[in-house]
CSV table of C-alpha atoms in Angstrom, one decimal:
chain,number,residue,atom,x,y,z
A,147,UNK,CA,0.0,0.0,0.0
A,148,UNK,CA,2.8,2.4,0.9
A,149,UNK,CA,4.6,1.6,-2.3
A,150,UNK,CA,1.5,2.4,-4.3
A,151,UNK,CA,1.1,5.7,-2.5
A,152,UNK,CA,4.7,6.6,-3.3
A,153,UNK,CA,4.3,5.6,-6.9
A,154,UNK,CA,1.2,7.8,-7.3
A,155,UNK,CA,3.0,10.7,-5.6
A,156,UNK,CA,6.0,10.3,-7.9
A,157,UNK,CA,3.8,10.2,-11.0
A,158,UNK,CA,2.0,13.4,-9.9
A,159,UNK,CA,5.3,15.2,-9.3
A,160,UNK,CA,6.6,14.1,-12.7
A,161,UNK,CA,3.3,15.4,-14.3
A,162,UNK,CA,3.7,18.7,-12.5
A,163,UNK,CA,7.3,19.0,-13.6
A,164,UNK,CA,6.4,18.2,-17.2
A,165,UNK,CA,3.6,20.8,-17.2
A,166,UNK,CA,6.0,23.5,-15.8
A,167,UNK,CA,8.4,22.8,-18.6
A,168,UNK,CA,5.7,22.9,-21.3
A,169,UNK,CA,4.5,26.2,-19.9
A,170,UNK,CA,8.1,27.5,-20.0
A,171,UNK,CA,8.4,26.5,-23.6
A,172,UNK,CA,5.0,28.0,-24.5
A,173,UNK,CA,6.0,31.3,-22.9
A,174,UNK,CA,9.3,31.2,-24.9
A,175,UNK,CA,7.5,30.7,-28.1
A,176,UNK,CA,5.0,33.4,-27.4
A,177,UNK,CA,7.5,36.0,-26.2
A,178,UNK,CA,10.3,35.1,-28.6
A,179,UNK,CA,9.3,33.5,-31.9
A,180,UNK,CA,5.7,34.9,-31.8
A,181,UNK,CA,6.9,38.4,-31.2
A,182,UNK,CA,9.6,38.3,-33.8
A,183,UNK,CA,7.2,37.0,-36.4
A,184,UNK,CA,4.7,39.8,-35.6
A,185,UNK,CA,7.6,42.4,-36.0
A,186,UNK,CA,8.5,40.9,-39.3
A,187,UNK,CA,4.9,41.2,-40.5
A,188,UNK,CA,4.9,44.9,-39.5
A,189,UNK,CA,8.2,45.5,-41.3
A,190,UNK,CA,6.6,44.3,-44.5
A,191,UNK,CA,4.2,47.3,-44.4
A,192,UNK,CA,7.2,49.5,-45.2
A,193,UNK,CA,7.6,47.9,-48.6
A,194,UNK,CA,5.5,48.4,-51.7
A,195,UNK,CA,3.0,45.6,-52.2
A,196,UNK,CA,3.9,43.1,-54.9
A,197,UNK,CA,3.6,39.4,-55.4
A,198,UNK,CA,6.8,38.7,-53.5
A,199,UNK,CA,5.9,40.7,-50.4
A,200,UNK,CA,2.4,39.3,-50.3
A,201,UNK,CA,3.9,35.8,-50.5
A,202,UNK,CA,6.2,36.6,-47.6
A,203,UNK,CA,3.3,38.1,-45.6
A,204,UNK,CA,1.3,34.9,-46.1
A,205,UNK,CA,4.2,32.7,-45.0
A,206,UNK,CA,4.8,34.8,-41.9
A,207,UNK,CA,1.1,34.8,-41.0
A,208,UNK,CA,0.9,31.0,-41.4
A,209,UNK,CA,4.0,30.6,-39.2
A,210,UNK,CA,2.5,33.0,-36.6
A,211,UNK,CA,-0.7,30.9,-36.6
A,212,UNK,CA,1.2,27.7,-36.2
A,213,UNK,CA,3.2,29.2,-33.3
A,214,UNK,CA,0.0,30.4,-31.6
A,215,UNK,CA,-1.5,27.0,-32.0
A,216,UNK,CA,1.5,25.2,-30.6
A,217,UNK,CA,1.7,27.6,-27.7
A,218,UNK,CA,-1.9,26.8,-26.8
A,219,UNK,CA,-1.4,23.0,-27.3
A,220,UNK,CA,1.7,23.0,-25.0
A,221,UNK,CA,0.2,24.6,-21.9
A,222,UNK,CA,-2.8,23.6,-19.8
A,223,UNK,CA,-4.6,26.3,-17.8
A,224,UNK,CA,-3.9,26.2,-14.0
A,225,UNK,CA,-5.7,23.2,-12.6
A,226,UNK,CA,-7.1,24.9,-9.5
A,227,UNK,CA,-9.1,27.4,-11.6
A,228,UNK,CA,-11.1,24.8,-13.5
A,229,UNK,CA,-11.4,21.3,-12.0
A,230,UNK,CA,-11.4,18.2,-14.2
A,231,UNK,CA,-14.5,19.1,-16.2
A,232,UNK,CA,-13.5,22.7,-16.9
A,233,UNK,CA,-10.0,21.7,-17.9
A,234,UNK,CA,-11.1,18.9,-20.3
A,235,UNK,CA,-13.6,21.3,-21.8
A,236,UNK,CA,-10.8,23.9,-22.4
A,237,UNK,CA,-8.7,21.2,-24.0
A,238,UNK,CA,-11.5,20.2,-26.3
A,239,UNK,CA,-12.4,23.8,-27.3
A,240,UNK,CA,-8.7,24.4,-28.1
A,241,UNK,CA,-8.5,21.4,-30.3
A,242,UNK,CA,-11.7,22.3,-32.0
A,243,UNK,CA,-10.7,25.9,-32.6
A,244,UNK,CA,-7.2,25.3,-33.8
A,245,UNK,CA,-7.5,22.1,-35.9
A,246,UNK,CA,-9.8,21.0,-38.7
A,247,UNK,CA,-11.9,18.8,-36.4
A,248,UNK,CA,-15.1,19.1,-34.3
A,249,UNK,CA,-14.5,18.1,-30.7
A,250,UNK,CA,-17.5,17.6,-28.5
A,251,UNK,CA,-17.4,17.5,-24.7
A,252,UNK,CA,-20.0,16.3,-22.3
A,253,UNK,CA,-20.1,15.8,-18.5
A,254,UNK,CA,-22.5,13.6,-16.5
A,255,UNK,CA,-23.1,12.7,-12.9
A,256,UNK,CA,-22.4,14.3,-9.6
A,257,UNK,CA,-19.0,15.9,-9.5
A,258,UNK,CA,-16.5,14.2,-7.3
A,259,UNK,CA,-13.6,16.2,-5.9
A,260,UNK,CA,-10.2,15.1,-7.1
A,261,UNK,CA,-6.7,16.2,-6.2
A,262,UNK,CA,-5.0,18.7,-8.4
A,263,UNK,CA,-2.4,16.1,-9.2
A,264,UNK,CA,-4.9,13.5,-10.4
A,265,UNK,CA,-6.8,16.2,-12.5
A,266,UNK,CA,-3.5,17.2,-14.1
A,267,UNK,CA,-2.5,13.6,-15.1
A,268,UNK,CA,-6.0,12.8,-16.5
A,269,UNK,CA,-6.0,16.1,-18.5
A,270,UNK,CA,-2.5,15.4,-19.9
A,271,UNK,CA,-3.6,12.0,-21.0
A,272,UNK,CA,-6.7,13.3,-22.7
A,273,UNK,CA,-4.7,16.1,-24.4
A,274,UNK,CA,-2.3,13.5,-25.7
A,275,UNK,CA,-5.1,11.3,-27.0
A,276,UNK,CA,-6.7,14.3,-28.9
A,277,UNK,CA,-3.3,15.2,-30.3
A,278,UNK,CA,-3.0,11.7,-31.7
A,279,UNK,CA,-6.5,12.0,-33.2
A,280,UNK,CA,-5.6,15.3,-34.9
A,281,UNK,CA,-2.3,14.0,-36.2
A,282,UNK,CA,-3.0,10.5,-37.2
A,283,UNK,CA,-6.7,9.6,-37.3
A,284,UNK,CA,-7.9,11.7,-40.2
A,285,UNK,CA,-11.1,12.3,-38.3
A,286,UNK,CA,-13.7,15.0,-38.8
A,287,UNK,CA,-15.3,14.6,-35.3
A,288,UNK,CA,-14.1,13.5,-31.9
A,289,UNK,CA,-15.8,13.4,-28.5
A,290,UNK,CA,-14.7,13.4,-24.9
A,291,UNK,CA,-17.2,12.2,-22.3
A,292,UNK,CA,-16.6,12.7,-18.6
A,293,UNK,CA,-18.8,10.6,-16.3
A,294,UNK,CA,-18.8,10.4,-12.5
A,295,UNK,CA,-20.1,7.0,-11.5
A,296,UNK,CA,-20.2,6.8,-7.7
A,297,UNK,CA,-16.8,5.8,-6.6
A,298,UNK,CA,-15.1,6.0,-10.0
A,299,UNK,CA,-14.5,8.5,-12.8
A,300,UNK,CA,-14.8,7.4,-16.5
A,301,UNK,CA,-13.5,9.3,-19.4
A,302,UNK,CA,-14.3,8.1,-23.0
A,303,UNK,CA,-12.5,9.6,-26.0
A,304,UNK,CA,-13.8,8.6,-29.4
A,305,UNK,CA,-13.3,9.6,-33.1
A,306,UNK,CA,-14.7,8.8,-36.5
A,307,UNK,CA,-11.3,8.5,-38.2
A,308,UNK,CA,-9.5,5.7,-40.0
A,309,UNK,CA,-8.7,3.7,-36.9
A,310,UNK,CA,-5.3,2.6,-35.5
A,311,UNK,CA,-4.6,-0.9,-36.7
A,312,UNK,CA,-1.5,-2.7,-37.9
A,313,UNK,CA,1.6,-0.6,-37.8
A,314,UNK,CA,-0.1,2.4,-36.3
A,315,UNK,CA,-1.6,0.4,-33.4
A,316,UNK,CA,1.7,-1.4,-32.8
A,317,UNK,CA,3.7,1.8,-32.5
A,318,UNK,CA,1.1,3.1,-30.1
A,319,UNK,CA,1.6,6.9,-30.6
A,320,UNK,CA,1.8,7.5,-26.8
A,321,UNK,CA,-0.9,4.9,-25.9
A,322,UNK,CA,1.5,2.8,-23.9
A,323,UNK,CA,2.6,5.8,-21.9
A,324,UNK,CA,-1.0,6.9,-21.2
A,325,UNK,CA,-1.8,3.3,-20.2
A,326,UNK,CA,1.2,3.2,-17.8
A,327,UNK,CA,0.4,6.6,-16.2
A,328,UNK,CA,-3.2,5.6,-15.6
A,329,UNK,CA,-2.2,2.2,-14.2
A,330,UNK,CA,0.2,3.9,-11.8
A,331,UNK,CA,-2.8,6.0,-10.5
A,332,UNK,CA,-4.7,2.7,-9.9
A,333,UNK,CA,-6.8,3.1,-13.0
A,334,UNK,CA,-7.8,1.1,-16.0
A,335,UNK,CA,-7.1,1.9,-19.7
A,336,UNK,CA,-9.2,0.3,-22.5
A,337,UNK,CA,-8.4,0.8,-26.2
A,338,UNK,CA,-10.4,-0.3,-29.2
A,339,UNK,CA,-10.1,0.3,-32.9
A,340,UNK,CA,-11.2,-1.1,-36.2
A,341,UNK,CA,-9.8,-0.2,-39.6
A,342,UNK,CA,-11.9,2.6,-41.0
A,343,UNK,CA,-14.2,2.7,-38.0
A,344,UNK,CA,-12.4,5.1,-35.7
A,345,UNK,CA,-11.1,4.5,-32.2
A,346,UNK,CA,-12.3,4.6,-28.7
A,347,UNK,CA,-10.3,4.9,-25.5
A,348,UNK,CA,-11.8,4.5,-22.0
A,349,UNK,CA,-10.0,5.8,-18.9
A,350,UNK,CA,-11.4,4.6,-15.6
A,351,UNK,CA,-10.2,5.6,-12.2
A,352,UNK,CA,-11.4,4.8,-8.7
A,353,UNK,CA,-11.9,7.8,-6.4
A,354,UNK,CA,-12.6,8.4,-2.8
């Protein structure tokens, strides 16, 4: 029992350290690369408009959009301000707004209070799963369902993409890491996929 408690504490500390580093990188992108690209776009206003300057402007604006998107994807909002439902909804809205995919979020049941560390780990796992959907699934729609069921929390992530079978499924794309982190919290990870029929992932964690 004590070993399990220590493992959970270590996992939470690692998750917190990872999130601090992601926020540091996000701030660097925003304050450094983002600002430089904005200045470059303003400098173009000093030149006469022609095909070359318009092409440069388009490239800079595309790079700026990519930087803003990456900055958002890197950093989660502070856990204490949102709770699990609010944080997952923010993650879903961000993916929906910044990628060509509709991401739906729903929450059911009587809310159970969770520690900030557990909320952070679960949110990181869902963010990683949605990133995999955006990058690999070729999906048009994804959904995240958060359900409080008495003494457990269940999160289901689904998409209508091409599925992860064969080589994609074997390589995992972070699924093994997500499985390991949830297991270390005492939870259960279920993955299902059929070629051409999307994927579904269920995260289940006992609480209380």
